[in-house]
Short mmCIF file of C-alpha atoms and ligand atoms in Angstrom, two decimals:
data_model
loop_
_atom_site.label_atom_id
_atom_site.label_comp_id
_atom_site.label_asym_id
_atom_site.label_seq_id
_atom_site.Cartn_x
_atom_site.Cartn_y
_atom_site.Cartn_z
CA UNK G 1 168.33 301.19 -99.88
CA UNK G 2 172.15 300.64 -99.36
CA UNK G 3 172.76 297.04 -100.93
CA UNK G 4 174.19 294.04 -98.55
CA UNK G 5 177.72 293.18 -98.65
CA UNK G 6 179.28 290.86 -101.26
CA UNK G 7 176.74 290.94 -103.99
CA UNK G 8 177.58 288.55 -106.87
CA UNK G 9 179.38 290.91 -109.38
CA UNK G 10 181.38 289.58 -111.87
CA UNK G 11 184.99 290.95 -111.72
CA UNK G 12 188.25 290.23 -113.09
CA UNK G 13 188.49 286.68 -113.40
CA UNK G 14 191.47 286.06 -111.21
CA UNK G 15 189.92 288.26 -108.43
CA UNK G 16 187.37 286.57 -106.77
CA UNK G 17 187.28 287.81 -103.10
CA UNK G 18 186.19 291.40 -104.13
CA UNK G 19 185.52 292.48 -100.50
CA UNK G 20 189.03 291.25 -99.46
CA UNK G 21 190.54 292.85 -102.48
CA UNK G 22 189.05 296.34 -102.31
CA UNK G 23 190.13 296.38 -98.52
CA UNK G 24 194.04 295.32 -99.84
CA UNK G 25 193.85 298.12 -102.29
CA UNK G 26 192.84 300.31 -99.86
CA UNK G 27 195.36 299.34 -97.43
CA UNK G 28 197.92 299.80 -99.79
CA UNK G 29 196.98 303.25 -100.93
CA UNK G 30 196.80 304.26 -97.28
CA UNK G 31 200.19 302.74 -96.26
CA UNK G 32 201.67 304.70 -99.45
CA UNK G 33 199.82 307.90 -99.37
CA UNK G 34 198.68 308.41 -95.55
CA UNK G 35 195.32 310.02 -94.47
CA UNK G 36 194.15 312.65 -96.98
CA UNK G 37 192.00 314.56 -94.18
CA UNK G 38 189.08 315.08 -96.68
CA UNK G 39 187.08 317.11 -97.43
CA UNK G 40 188.90 320.60 -97.07
CA UNK G 41 186.17 323.07 -95.63
CA UNK G 42 185.28 325.18 -92.73
CA UNK G 43 181.84 323.79 -92.38
CA UNK G 44 179.10 321.52 -93.97
CA UNK G 45 177.91 324.52 -95.92
CA UNK G 46 181.07 325.21 -97.45
CA UNK G 47 181.63 321.44 -98.28
CA UNK G 48 178.42 321.76 -100.06
CA UNK G 49 179.41 325.12 -102.03
CA UNK G 50 182.78 323.32 -102.75
CA UNK G 51 181.21 320.33 -104.07
CA UNK G 52 179.35 322.43 -106.75
CA UNK G 53 182.40 324.67 -107.55
CA UNK G 54 184.70 321.45 -107.93
CA UNK G 55 182.86 320.28 -110.81
CA UNK G 56 185.23 320.16 -113.76
CA UNK G 57 187.70 322.37 -111.76
CA UNK G 58 190.99 321.97 -110.04
CA UNK G 59 190.75 322.20 -106.38
CA UNK G 60 193.25 325.06 -106.39
CA UNK G 61 190.74 327.26 -108.32
CA UNK G 62 187.99 326.21 -105.78
CA UNK G 63 189.92 327.45 -102.82
CA UNK G 64 190.35 330.85 -104.70
CA UNK G 65 186.55 330.88 -105.27
CA UNK G 66 185.97 330.07 -101.79
CA UNK G 67 188.17 332.74 -100.40
CA UNK G 68 186.49 335.48 -102.69
CA UNK G 69 183.21 334.31 -101.39
CA UNK G 70 184.41 334.59 -97.81
CA UNK G 71 186.05 337.97 -98.27
CA UNK G 72 182.66 339.19 -100.05
CA UNK G 73 180.95 338.05 -96.69
CA UNK G 74 178.63 335.80 -98.76
CA UNK G 75 179.65 332.34 -97.57
CA UNK G 76 176.12 331.70 -96.18
CA UNK G 77 172.91 330.34 -97.42
CA UNK G 78 171.03 333.62 -96.88
CA UNK G 79 173.74 335.82 -98.50
CA UNK G 80 174.13 333.50 -101.68
CA UNK G 81 170.12 333.89 -102.09
CA UNK G 82 170.56 337.58 -101.99
CA UNK G 83 173.62 338.52 -104.19
CA UNK G 84 172.59 339.07 -107.77
CA UNK G 85 173.76 336.20 -110.11
CA UNK G 86 176.43 337.95 -112.05
CA UNK G 87 178.16 339.31 -109.02
CA UNK G 88 178.25 335.79 -107.61
CA UNK G 89 179.39 334.59 -110.85
CA UNK G 90 182.60 336.95 -110.88
CA UNK G 91 183.32 335.96 -107.35
CA UNK G 92 183.50 332.41 -108.40
CA UNK G 93 185.14 333.11 -111.96
CA UNK G 94 188.42 330.95 -111.08
CA UNK G 95 186.53 327.79 -111.12
CA UNK G 96 185.22 328.14 -114.81
CA UNK G 97 181.62 327.69 -115.93
CA UNK G 98 181.05 330.40 -113.38
CA UNK G 99 177.89 331.71 -114.93
CA UNK G 100 176.34 328.27 -114.68
CA UNK G 101 177.80 327.52 -111.37
CA UNK G 102 176.34 330.76 -109.96
CA UNK G 103 172.78 329.67 -111.01
CA UNK G 104 173.55 326.09 -109.50
CA UNK G 105 174.71 327.73 -106.15
CA UNK G 106 171.49 329.81 -105.94
CA UNK G 107 169.25 326.64 -106.78
CA UNK G 108 170.94 324.81 -103.91
CA UNK G 109 170.35 327.78 -101.38
CA UNK G 110 166.85 328.34 -102.38
CA UNK G 111 166.19 324.49 -101.92
CA UNK G 112 167.93 324.64 -98.40
CA UNK G 113 165.38 327.27 -97.26
CA UNK G 114 162.75 325.18 -98.82
CA UNK G 115 163.87 321.77 -97.31
CA UNK G 116 165.19 322.42 -94.10
CA UNK G 117 164.95 326.19 -93.29
CA UNK G 118 169.01 326.46 -93.81
CA UNK G 119 169.46 324.27 -90.66
CA UNK G 120 171.92 321.54 -91.79
CA UNK G 121 171.33 319.34 -88.73
CA UNK G 122 167.99 318.92 -89.79
CA UNK G 123 168.72 318.23 -93.38
CA UNK G 124 171.14 315.53 -92.72
CA UNK G 125 168.80 314.11 -90.15
CA UNK G 126 166.82 313.09 -92.94
CA UNK G 127 167.21 309.35 -94.33
CA UNK G 128 169.76 309.13 -97.01
CA UNK G 129 168.08 307.50 -99.88
CA UNK G 130 165.31 310.04 -99.49
CA UNK G 131 167.72 313.04 -98.98
CA UNK G 132 169.73 311.65 -101.91
CA UNK G 133 166.78 312.02 -104.23
CA UNK G 134 165.96 315.41 -103.15
CA UNK G 135 169.54 316.51 -104.01
CA UNK G 136 169.23 314.88 -107.57
CA UNK G 137 166.41 316.90 -108.06
CA UNK G 138 167.87 320.16 -107.26
CA UNK G 139 169.28 321.98 -110.58
CA UNK G 140 172.91 321.32 -111.12
CA UNK G 141 173.51 318.45 -108.88
CA UNK G 142 174.08 314.95 -110.25
CA UNK G 143 175.04 311.73 -108.62
CA UNK G 144 178.80 312.47 -107.84
CA UNK G 145 178.01 315.98 -106.23
CA UNK G 146 174.91 314.77 -104.36
CA UNK G 147 177.22 311.81 -103.11
CA UNK G 148 180.01 314.05 -102.30
CA UNK G 149 177.52 316.39 -100.11
CA UNK G 150 175.98 313.21 -98.36
CA UNK G 151 179.54 311.94 -97.63
CA UNK G 152 181.73 314.85 -96.72
CA UNK G 153 178.95 317.11 -95.45
CA UNK G 154 176.55 314.72 -94.07
CA UNK G 155 178.80 312.10 -92.88
CA UNK G 156 176.62 309.38 -94.71
CA UNK G 157 178.14 306.27 -95.83
CA UNK G 158 177.75 306.84 -99.51
CA UNK G 159 180.56 306.09 -101.71
CA UNK G 160 181.42 308.48 -104.09
CA UNK G 161 182.12 307.53 -107.79
CA UNK G 162 184.34 309.70 -110.00
CA UNK G 163 186.47 309.56 -113.13
CA UNK G 164 189.63 308.57 -111.22
CA UNK G 165 187.84 305.73 -109.46
CA UNK G 166 186.60 304.21 -112.88
CA UNK G 167 189.79 304.57 -114.32
CA UNK G 168 192.01 302.99 -111.79
CA UNK G 169 189.74 300.04 -111.28
CA UNK G 170 188.99 299.55 -114.87
CA UNK G 171 192.72 299.29 -115.09
CA UNK G 172 192.83 296.60 -112.22
CA UNK G 173 190.03 294.62 -113.99
CA UNK G 174 187.85 294.94 -111.05
CA UNK G 175 184.63 296.44 -112.15
CA UNK G 176 180.83 295.82 -112.24
CA UNK G 177 179.47 294.29 -115.50
CA UNK G 178 177.70 297.82 -116.51
CA UNK G 179 179.85 301.00 -116.64
CA UNK G 180 176.78 303.11 -114.92
CA UNK G 181 177.35 305.35 -111.96
CA UNK G 182 174.89 303.16 -110.07
CA UNK G 183 176.53 300.03 -111.00
CA UNK G 184 179.85 301.24 -109.96
CA UNK G 185 178.39 302.49 -106.65
CA UNK G 186 176.86 299.35 -105.67
CA UNK G 187 180.13 297.57 -106.54
CA UNK G 188 181.93 299.60 -103.74
CA UNK G 189 179.09 299.78 -101.27
CA UNK G 190 178.16 296.00 -101.77
CA UNK G 191 181.67 294.84 -101.12
CA UNK G 192 183.04 297.01 -98.34
CA UNK G 193 181.70 297.55 -94.93
CA UNK G 194 179.02 300.42 -94.57
CA UNK G 195 181.65 302.91 -92.74
CA UNK G 196 181.67 306.67 -93.23
CA UNK G 197 185.44 307.03 -92.42
CA UNK G 198 186.29 304.25 -94.75
CA UNK G 199 184.30 305.80 -97.78
CA UNK G 200 185.67 309.19 -96.97
CA UNK G 201 189.17 307.95 -96.92
CA UNK G 202 188.98 305.63 -99.47
CA UNK G 203 187.62 308.23 -101.96
CA UNK G 204 190.04 310.62 -101.24
CA UNK G 205 193.15 308.02 -101.76
CA UNK G 206 191.61 307.21 -105.34
CA UNK G 207 191.73 310.70 -106.15
CA UNK G 208 195.40 311.26 -105.03
CA UNK G 209 196.49 307.93 -106.92
CA UNK G 210 194.62 309.06 -109.98
CA UNK G 211 196.50 312.38 -110.11
CA UNK G 212 199.82 311.24 -109.03
CA UNK G 213 200.45 307.68 -110.70
CA UNK G 214 197.40 306.21 -112.51
CA UNK G 215 197.10 309.38 -114.74
CA UNK G 216 195.60 309.00 -118.22
CA UNK G 217 199.27 308.16 -119.06
CA UNK G 218 200.11 306.14 -115.96
CA UNK G 219 203.58 306.28 -114.01
CA UNK G 220 203.71 302.72 -113.08
CA UNK G 221 206.93 302.25 -111.80
CA UNK G 222 206.36 303.33 -108.28
CA UNK G 223 202.94 302.58 -108.15
CA UNK G 224 201.74 301.07 -104.75
CA UNK G 225 199.25 298.65 -106.18
CA UNK G 226 201.20 297.51 -109.27
CA UNK G 227 201.51 293.83 -107.80
CA UNK G 228 197.68 293.60 -108.14
CA UNK G 229 197.58 295.30 -111.59
CA UNK G 230 196.92 293.65 -114.99
CA UNK G 231 197.63 297.10 -116.97
CA UNK G 232 201.19 297.84 -115.19
CA UNK G 233 203.75 298.86 -117.59
S1 SF4 B 1 200.26 299.81 -112.24
FE1 SF4 B 1 199.89 301.68 -113.51
S2 SF4 B 1 198.01 301.09 -114.53
FE2 SF4 B 1 198.09 300.03 -112.75
S3 SF4 B 1 197.01 301.05 -111.01
FE3 SF4 B 1 199.35 301.39 -110.86
S4 SF4 B 1 199.63 303.55 -112.18
FE4 SF4 B 1 197.51 302.66 -112.97
#
């Protein structure tokens, strides 16, 4: 079940109103960066494919692979089941780990046929927690990929946790007690309105902020949330 709002997580000692603080950070990021219009993809199926291809890969390389798949006429569940795995691996070569990702993509489309007969409307009409458990049972789909699929392809109110989110909020000293995926996710879903558009935009803004400002070596001078950051330099 999605947890209720404002659960009593311990956070940085001076930031007590977690829900208000999370919304303030969102507002600052949105004003600074503008809407991000995520996830780029022509269809929910393409979003699902992209969610696997982007594992440990830059998005520019995912775009190249997606163009290859479309040019080869295999951007469909049925075609991805039929293409020989080595050929598929070559098409997605730009994303790296292409042999493993080819196997993952074919596991995904086999599961799609079995679970919903390739009908994504049927798939995403399923109850969110049930569907998430099903996705996590598919080879190659971990929590971040499953949640990206649920949020961006299925329009479900699920907050995606990634390395950017953990880094930014750890530096803000605004975090759950335990550094696990589930605890991070409950930290956000428990303190924000259950709103798909909000979760969509928030995640996209955090990725942009993590790439442009809050990098491994942060560039704090023009950071739009530096006023509330304990780690600013
Ligand atoms: S002030 Fe620096 S460390 Fe803090 S969020 Fe901004 S870029 Fe990251």
